[in-house]
PDB file of C-alpha atoms in Angstrom:
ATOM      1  CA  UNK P 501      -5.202  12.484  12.560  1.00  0.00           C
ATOM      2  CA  UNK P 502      -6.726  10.369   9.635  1.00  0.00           C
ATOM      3  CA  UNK P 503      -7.390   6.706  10.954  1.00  0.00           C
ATOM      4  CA  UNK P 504      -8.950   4.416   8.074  1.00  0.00           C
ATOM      5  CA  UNK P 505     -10.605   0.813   9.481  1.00  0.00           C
ATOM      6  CA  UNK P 506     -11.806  -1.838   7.188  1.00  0.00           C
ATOM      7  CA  UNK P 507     -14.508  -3.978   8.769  1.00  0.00           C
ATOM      8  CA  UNK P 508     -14.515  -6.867   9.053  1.00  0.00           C
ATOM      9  CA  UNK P 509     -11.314  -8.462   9.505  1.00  0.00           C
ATOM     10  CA  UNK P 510     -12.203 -11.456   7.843  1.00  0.00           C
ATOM     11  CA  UNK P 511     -14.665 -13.150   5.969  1.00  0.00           C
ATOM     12  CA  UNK P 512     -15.643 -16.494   5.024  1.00  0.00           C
ATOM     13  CA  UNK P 513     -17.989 -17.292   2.070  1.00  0.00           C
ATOM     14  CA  UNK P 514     -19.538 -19.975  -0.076  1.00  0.00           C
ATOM     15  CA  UNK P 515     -18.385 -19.399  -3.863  1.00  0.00           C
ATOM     16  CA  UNK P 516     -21.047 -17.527  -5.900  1.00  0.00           C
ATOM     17  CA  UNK P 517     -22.086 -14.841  -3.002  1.00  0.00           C
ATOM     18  CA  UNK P 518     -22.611 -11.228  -3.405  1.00  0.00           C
ATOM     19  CA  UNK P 519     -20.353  -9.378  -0.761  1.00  0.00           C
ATOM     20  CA  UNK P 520     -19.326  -6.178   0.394  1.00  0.00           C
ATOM     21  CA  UNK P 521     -16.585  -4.643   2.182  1.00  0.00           C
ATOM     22  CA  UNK P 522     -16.302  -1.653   4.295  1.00  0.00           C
ATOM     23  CA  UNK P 523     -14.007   0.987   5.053  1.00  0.00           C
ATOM     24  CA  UNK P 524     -14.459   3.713   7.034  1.00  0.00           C
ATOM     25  CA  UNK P 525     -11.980   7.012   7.937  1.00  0.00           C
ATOM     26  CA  UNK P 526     -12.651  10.002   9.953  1.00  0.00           C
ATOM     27  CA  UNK P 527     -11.017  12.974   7.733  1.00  0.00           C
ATOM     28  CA  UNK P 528     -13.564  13.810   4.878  1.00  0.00           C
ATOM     29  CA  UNK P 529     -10.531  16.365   3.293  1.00  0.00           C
ATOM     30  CA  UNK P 530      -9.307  13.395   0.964  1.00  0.00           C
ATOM     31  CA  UNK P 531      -7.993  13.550  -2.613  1.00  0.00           C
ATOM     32  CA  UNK P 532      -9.380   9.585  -3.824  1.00  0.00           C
ATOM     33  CA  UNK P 533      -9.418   6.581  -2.188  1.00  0.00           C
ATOM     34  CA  UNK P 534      -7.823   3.578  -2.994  1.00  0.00           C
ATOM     35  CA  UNK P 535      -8.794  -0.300  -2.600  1.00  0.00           C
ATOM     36  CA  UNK P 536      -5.646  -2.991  -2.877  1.00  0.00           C
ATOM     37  CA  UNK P 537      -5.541  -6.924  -3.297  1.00  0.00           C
ATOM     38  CA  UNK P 538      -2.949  -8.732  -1.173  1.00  0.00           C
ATOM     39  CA  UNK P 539      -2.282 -11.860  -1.992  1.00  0.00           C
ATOM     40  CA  UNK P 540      -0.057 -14.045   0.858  1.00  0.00           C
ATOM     41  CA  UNK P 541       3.332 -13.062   0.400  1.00  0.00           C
ATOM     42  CA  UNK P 542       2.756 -10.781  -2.588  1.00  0.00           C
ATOM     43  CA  UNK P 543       2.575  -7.037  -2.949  1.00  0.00           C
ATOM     44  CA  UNK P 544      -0.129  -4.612  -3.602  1.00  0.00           C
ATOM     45  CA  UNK P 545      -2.412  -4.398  -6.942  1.00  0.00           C
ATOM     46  CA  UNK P 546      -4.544  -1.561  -7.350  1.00  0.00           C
ATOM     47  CA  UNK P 547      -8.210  -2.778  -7.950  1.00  0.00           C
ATOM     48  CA  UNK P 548      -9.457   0.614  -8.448  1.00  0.00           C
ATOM     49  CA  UNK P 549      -9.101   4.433  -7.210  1.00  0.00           C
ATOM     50  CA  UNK P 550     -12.214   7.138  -6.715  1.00  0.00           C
ATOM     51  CA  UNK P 551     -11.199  10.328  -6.696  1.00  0.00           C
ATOM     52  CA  UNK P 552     -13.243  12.362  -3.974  1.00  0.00           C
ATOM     53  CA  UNK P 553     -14.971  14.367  -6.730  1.00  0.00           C
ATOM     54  CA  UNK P 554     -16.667  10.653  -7.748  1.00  0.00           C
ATOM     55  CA  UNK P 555     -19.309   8.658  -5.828  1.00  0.00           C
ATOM     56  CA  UNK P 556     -18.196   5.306  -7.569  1.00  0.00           C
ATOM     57  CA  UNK P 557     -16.012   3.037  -9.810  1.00  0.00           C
ATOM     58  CA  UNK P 558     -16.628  -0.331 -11.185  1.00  0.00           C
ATOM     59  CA  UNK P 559     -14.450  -2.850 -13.229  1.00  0.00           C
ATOM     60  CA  UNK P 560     -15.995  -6.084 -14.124  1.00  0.00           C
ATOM     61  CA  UNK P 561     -17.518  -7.527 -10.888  1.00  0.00           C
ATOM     62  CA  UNK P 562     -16.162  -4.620  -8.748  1.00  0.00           C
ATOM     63  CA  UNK P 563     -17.780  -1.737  -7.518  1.00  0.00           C
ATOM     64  CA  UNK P 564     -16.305   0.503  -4.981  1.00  0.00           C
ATOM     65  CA  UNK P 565     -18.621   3.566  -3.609  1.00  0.00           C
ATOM     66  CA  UNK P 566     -17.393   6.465  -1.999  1.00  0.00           C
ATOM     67  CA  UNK P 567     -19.374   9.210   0.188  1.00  0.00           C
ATOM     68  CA  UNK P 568     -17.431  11.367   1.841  1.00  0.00           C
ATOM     69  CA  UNK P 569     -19.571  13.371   3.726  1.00  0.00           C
ATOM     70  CA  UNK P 570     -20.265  10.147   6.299  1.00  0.00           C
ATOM     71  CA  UNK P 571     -16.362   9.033   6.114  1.00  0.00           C
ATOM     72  CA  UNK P 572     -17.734   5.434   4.335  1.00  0.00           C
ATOM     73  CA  UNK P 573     -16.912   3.225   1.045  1.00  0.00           C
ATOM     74  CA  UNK P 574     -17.671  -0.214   0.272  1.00  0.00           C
ATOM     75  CA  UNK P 575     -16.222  -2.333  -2.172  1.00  0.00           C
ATOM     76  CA  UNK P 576     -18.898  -4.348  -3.680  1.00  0.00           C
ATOM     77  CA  UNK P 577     -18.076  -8.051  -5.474  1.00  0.00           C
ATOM     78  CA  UNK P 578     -20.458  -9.720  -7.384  1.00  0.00           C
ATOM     79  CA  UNK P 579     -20.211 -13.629  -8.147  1.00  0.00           C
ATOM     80  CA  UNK P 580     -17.704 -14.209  -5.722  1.00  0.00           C
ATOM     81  CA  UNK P 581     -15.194 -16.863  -6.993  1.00  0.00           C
ATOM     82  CA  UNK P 582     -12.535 -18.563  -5.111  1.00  0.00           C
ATOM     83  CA  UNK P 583      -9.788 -16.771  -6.759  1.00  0.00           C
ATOM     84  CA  UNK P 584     -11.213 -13.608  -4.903  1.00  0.00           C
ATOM     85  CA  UNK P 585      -9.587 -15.193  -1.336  1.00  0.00           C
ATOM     86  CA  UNK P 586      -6.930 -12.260  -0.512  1.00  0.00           C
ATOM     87  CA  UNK P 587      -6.611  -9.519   1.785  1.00  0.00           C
ATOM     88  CA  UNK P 588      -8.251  -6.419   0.659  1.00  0.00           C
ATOM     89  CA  UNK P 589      -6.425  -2.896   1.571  1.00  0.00           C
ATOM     90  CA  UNK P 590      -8.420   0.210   1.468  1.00  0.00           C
ATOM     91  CA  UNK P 591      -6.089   3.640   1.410  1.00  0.00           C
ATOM     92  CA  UNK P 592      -7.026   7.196   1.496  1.00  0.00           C
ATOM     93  CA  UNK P 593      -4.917   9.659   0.080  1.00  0.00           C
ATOM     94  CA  UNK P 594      -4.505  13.324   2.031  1.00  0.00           C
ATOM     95  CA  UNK P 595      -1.077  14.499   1.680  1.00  0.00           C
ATOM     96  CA  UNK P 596      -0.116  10.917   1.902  1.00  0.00           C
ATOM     97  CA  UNK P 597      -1.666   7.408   1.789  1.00  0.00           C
ATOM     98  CA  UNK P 598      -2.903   6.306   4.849  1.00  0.00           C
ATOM     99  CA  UNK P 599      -4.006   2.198   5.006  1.00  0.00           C
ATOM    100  CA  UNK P 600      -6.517   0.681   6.790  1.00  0.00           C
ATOM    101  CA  UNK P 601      -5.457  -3.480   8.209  1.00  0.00           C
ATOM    102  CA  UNK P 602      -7.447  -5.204   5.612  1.00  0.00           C
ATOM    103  CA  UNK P 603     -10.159  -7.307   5.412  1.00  0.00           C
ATOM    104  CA  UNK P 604      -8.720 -10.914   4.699  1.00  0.00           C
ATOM    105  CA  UNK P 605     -11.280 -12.742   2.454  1.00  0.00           C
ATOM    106  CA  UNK P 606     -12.035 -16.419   1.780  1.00  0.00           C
ATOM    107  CA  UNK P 607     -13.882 -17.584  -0.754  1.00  0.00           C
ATOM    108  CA  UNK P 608     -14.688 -21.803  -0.542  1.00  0.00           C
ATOM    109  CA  UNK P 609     -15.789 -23.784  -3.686  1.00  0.00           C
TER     110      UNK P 609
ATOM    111  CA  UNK E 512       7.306  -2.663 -19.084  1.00  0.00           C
ATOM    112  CA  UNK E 513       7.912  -4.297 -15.098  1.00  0.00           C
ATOM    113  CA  UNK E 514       6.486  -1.391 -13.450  1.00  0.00           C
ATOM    114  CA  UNK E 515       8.247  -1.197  -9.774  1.00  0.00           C
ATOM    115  CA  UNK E 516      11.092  -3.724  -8.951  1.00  0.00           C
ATOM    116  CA  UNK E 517      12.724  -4.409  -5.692  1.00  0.00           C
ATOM    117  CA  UNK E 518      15.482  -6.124  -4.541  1.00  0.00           C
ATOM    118  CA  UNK E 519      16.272  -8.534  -2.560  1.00  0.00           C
ATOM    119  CA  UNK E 520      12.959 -10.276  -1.989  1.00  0.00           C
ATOM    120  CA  UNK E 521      14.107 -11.877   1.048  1.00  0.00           C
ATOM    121  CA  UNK E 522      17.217 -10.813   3.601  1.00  0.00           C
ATOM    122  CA  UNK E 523      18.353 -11.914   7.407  1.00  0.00           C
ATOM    123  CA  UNK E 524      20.345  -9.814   8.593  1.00  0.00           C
ATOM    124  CA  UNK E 525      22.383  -9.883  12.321  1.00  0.00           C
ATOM    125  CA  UNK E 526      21.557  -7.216  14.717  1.00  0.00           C
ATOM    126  CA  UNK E 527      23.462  -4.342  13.986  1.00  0.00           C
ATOM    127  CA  UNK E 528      24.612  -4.927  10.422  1.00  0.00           C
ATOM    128  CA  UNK E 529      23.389  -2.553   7.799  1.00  0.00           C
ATOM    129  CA  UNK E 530      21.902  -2.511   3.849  1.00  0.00           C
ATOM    130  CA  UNK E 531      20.112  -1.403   1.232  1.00  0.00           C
ATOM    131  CA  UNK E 532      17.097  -1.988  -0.362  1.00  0.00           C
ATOM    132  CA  UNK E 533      16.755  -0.891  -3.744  1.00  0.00           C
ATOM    133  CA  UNK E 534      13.998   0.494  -5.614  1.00  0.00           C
ATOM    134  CA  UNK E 535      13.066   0.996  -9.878  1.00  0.00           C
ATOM    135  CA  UNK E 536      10.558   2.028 -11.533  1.00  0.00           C
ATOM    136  CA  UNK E 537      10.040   2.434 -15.131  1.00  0.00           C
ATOM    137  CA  UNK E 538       6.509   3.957 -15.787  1.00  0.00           C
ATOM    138  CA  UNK E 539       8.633   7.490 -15.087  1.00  0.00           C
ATOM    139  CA  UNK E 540       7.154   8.582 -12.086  1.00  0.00           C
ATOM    140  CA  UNK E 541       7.977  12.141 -10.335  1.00  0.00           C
ATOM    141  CA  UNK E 542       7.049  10.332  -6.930  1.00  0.00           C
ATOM    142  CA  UNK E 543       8.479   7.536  -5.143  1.00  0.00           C
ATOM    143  CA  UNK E 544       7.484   5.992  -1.514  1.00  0.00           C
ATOM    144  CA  UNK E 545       9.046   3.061   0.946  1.00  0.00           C
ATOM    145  CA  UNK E 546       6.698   1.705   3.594  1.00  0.00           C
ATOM    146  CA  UNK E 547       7.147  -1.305   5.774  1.00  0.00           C
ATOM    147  CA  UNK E 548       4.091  -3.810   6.115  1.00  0.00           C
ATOM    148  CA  UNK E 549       3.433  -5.130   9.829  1.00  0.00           C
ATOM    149  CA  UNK E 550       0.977  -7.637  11.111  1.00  0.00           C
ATOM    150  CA  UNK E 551      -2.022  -5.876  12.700  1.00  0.00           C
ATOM    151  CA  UNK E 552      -0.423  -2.419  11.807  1.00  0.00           C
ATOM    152  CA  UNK E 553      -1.396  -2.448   8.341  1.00  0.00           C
ATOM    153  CA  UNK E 554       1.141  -0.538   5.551  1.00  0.00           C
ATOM    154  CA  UNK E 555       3.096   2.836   7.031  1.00  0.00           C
ATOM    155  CA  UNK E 556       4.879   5.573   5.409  1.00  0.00           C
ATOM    156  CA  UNK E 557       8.772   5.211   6.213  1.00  0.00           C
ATOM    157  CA  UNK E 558      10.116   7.948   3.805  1.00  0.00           C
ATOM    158  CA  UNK E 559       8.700   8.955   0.572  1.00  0.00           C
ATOM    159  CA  UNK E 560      10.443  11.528  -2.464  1.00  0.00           C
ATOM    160  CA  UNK E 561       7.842  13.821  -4.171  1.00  0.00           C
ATOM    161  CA  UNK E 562      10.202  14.583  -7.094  1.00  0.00           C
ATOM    162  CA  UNK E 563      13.664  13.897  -8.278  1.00  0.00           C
ATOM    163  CA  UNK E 564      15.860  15.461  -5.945  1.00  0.00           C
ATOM    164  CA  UNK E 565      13.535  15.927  -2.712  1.00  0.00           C
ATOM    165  CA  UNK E 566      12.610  13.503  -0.024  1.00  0.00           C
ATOM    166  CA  UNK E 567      10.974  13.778   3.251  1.00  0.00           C
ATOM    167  CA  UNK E 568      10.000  11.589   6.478  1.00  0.00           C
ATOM    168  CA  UNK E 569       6.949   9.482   6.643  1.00  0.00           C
ATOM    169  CA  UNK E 570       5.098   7.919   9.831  1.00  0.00           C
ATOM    170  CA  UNK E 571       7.931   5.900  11.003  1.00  0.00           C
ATOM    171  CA  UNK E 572      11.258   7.426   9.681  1.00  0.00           C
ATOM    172  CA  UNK E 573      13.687   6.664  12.557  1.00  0.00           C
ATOM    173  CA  UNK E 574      16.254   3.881  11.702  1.00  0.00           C
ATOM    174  CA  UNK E 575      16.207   4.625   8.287  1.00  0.00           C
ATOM    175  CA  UNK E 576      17.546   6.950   5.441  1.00  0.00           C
ATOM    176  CA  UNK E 577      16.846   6.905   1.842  1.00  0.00           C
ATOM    177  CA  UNK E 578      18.417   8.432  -1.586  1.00  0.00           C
ATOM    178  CA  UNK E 579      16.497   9.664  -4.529  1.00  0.00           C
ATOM    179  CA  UNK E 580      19.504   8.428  -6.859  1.00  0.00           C
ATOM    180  CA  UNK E 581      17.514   9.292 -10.120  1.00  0.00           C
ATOM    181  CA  UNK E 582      13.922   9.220 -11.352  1.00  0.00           C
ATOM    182  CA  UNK E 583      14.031   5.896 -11.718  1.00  0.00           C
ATOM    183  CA  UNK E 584      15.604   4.653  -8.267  1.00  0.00           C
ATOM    184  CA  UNK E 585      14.908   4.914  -4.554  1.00  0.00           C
ATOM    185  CA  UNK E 586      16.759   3.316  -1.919  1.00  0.00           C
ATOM    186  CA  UNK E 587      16.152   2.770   1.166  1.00  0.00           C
ATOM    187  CA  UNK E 588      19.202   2.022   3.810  1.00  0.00           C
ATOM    188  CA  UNK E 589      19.232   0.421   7.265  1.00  0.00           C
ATOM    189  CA  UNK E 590      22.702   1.784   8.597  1.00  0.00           C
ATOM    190  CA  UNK E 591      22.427  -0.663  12.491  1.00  0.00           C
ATOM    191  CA  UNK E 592      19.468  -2.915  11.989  1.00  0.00           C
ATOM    192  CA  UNK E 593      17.331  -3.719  15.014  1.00  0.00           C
ATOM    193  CA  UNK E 594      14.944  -6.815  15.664  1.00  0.00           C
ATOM    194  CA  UNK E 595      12.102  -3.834  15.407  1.00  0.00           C
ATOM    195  CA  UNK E 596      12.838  -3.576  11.849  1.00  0.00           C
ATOM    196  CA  UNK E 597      11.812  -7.259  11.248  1.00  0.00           C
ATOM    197  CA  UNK E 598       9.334  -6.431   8.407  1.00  0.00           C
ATOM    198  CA  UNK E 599       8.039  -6.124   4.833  1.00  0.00           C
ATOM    199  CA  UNK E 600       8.902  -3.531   2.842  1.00  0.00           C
ATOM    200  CA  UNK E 601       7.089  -2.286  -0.159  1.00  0.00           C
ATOM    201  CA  UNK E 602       8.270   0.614  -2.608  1.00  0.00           C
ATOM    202  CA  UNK E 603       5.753   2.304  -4.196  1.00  0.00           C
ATOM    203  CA  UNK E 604       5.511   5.398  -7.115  1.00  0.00           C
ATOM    204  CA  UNK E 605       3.007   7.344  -8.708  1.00  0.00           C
ATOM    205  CA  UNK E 606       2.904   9.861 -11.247  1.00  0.00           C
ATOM    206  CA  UNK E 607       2.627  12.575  -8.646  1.00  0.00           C
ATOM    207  CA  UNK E 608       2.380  13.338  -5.158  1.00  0.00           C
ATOM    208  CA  UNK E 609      -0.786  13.210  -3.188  1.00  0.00           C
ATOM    209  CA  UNK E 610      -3.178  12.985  -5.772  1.00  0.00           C
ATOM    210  CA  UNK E 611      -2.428   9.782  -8.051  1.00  0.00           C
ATOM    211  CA  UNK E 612      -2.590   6.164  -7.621  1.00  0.00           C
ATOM    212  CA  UNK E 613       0.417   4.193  -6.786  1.00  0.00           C
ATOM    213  CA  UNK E 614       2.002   1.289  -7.833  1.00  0.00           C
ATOM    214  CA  UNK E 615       3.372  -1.176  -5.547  1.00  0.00           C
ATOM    215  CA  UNK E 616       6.436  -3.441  -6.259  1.00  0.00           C
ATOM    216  CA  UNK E 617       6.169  -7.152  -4.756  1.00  0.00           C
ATOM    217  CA  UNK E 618       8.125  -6.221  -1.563  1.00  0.00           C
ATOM    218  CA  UNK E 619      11.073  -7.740   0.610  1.00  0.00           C
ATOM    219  CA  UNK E 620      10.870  -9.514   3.867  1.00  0.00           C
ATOM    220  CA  UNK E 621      13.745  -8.675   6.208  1.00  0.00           C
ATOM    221  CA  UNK E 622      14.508 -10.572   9.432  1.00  0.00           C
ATOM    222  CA  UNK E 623      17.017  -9.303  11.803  1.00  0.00           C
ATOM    223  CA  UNK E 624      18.137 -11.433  14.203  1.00  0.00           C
TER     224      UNK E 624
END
């Protein structure tokens, strides 16, 4: 059974820091993987999607990497701002989407 | 073009009672999902339709029954709501099963009492 977990939970940074996120699964048979922004009491927005033929994506101060072979990606964000504070979802897709719990992110001024 | 809409965005509902929660989309997607949101449990797959016309049972289907009522619409129906059900639910679609990246609408947050 495909279990996805996002490490860590939360996390707590100064504005202007480099950070990155991890998720990890233990089925390497996906089709892409996904990573979501939460905001509180908001649905999901798609920040971007690898398919499992890629090894990354980027768009503007994103990056999200993807091996499959060790069951890893990170989401990389560069410049961290405090509009970044959400929840980020990471979701790989077999025959259906399968979440990790987040990583709930706070970025101070 | 408002991508996936849902409504209501908020409901209480009495033990027992029943409704629906509807679904749209307009980008004219084949495939259509419902998943409820818990704390700690992250999102899970309730029911989901892979094309007009079919659905099948996700993760957590009990207590819950759906209709595929066009392309556009999928709703999702509570027929004797429990205090288990106490949730948020997100419809999602994408342009095909498996494979593409879905769209989320901005969810509802039932309470059952």
């Amino acid at each position: 059974k495909q279990e996805v977990t996002q490490i860590p939970a939360a996390l707590s940074v100064p504005e202007g820091e480099n950070l990155v996120l991890n998720c990890s699964f233990t089925d390497s048979a996906i089709y892409n993987l996904q990573w979501f922004r939460q905001d509180p009491g908001k649905g999901l927005t798609s920040l971007l999607l690898i398919q499992s033929s890629q090894r990354e994506q980027t768009s503007g101060r994103l990056n999200a990497s993807l091996d499959k072979s060790s069951g890893r990606s990170t989401l990389y964000i560069a410049a961290s701002q405090p509009g970044d504070s959400a929840t980020y979802l990471c979701a790989v897709a077999t025959d259906k989407l399968i979440f990790g719990t987040g990583t709930r992110l706070q970025v101070f001024p | 073009n408002a991508g996936v809409t849902q409504t209501p965005k908020f409901q209480v509902l009495k033990t027992g009672q029943s409704m629906t929660l509807q679904c749209a989309q307009d980008m004219n997607h084949n495939s259509m999902y419902w998943y409820r949101q818990d704390p700690g449990m992250g999102l899970r797959l309730i029911y989901y339709s892979a094309s007009e016309g079919t659905t099948d049972k996700g993760e957590v289907p009990n207590g819950y029954n759906v209709s595929r009522l066009n392309k556009r619409e999928f709703s999702l129906r509570l027929e004797s709501a429990a205090p288990s059900q106490t949730s948020v639910y997100f419809c999602a679609s994408s342009e095909n099963w498996g494979s593409n990246e879905q769209f989320f609408g901005p969810g509802t947050r039932l309470t059952v009492l």
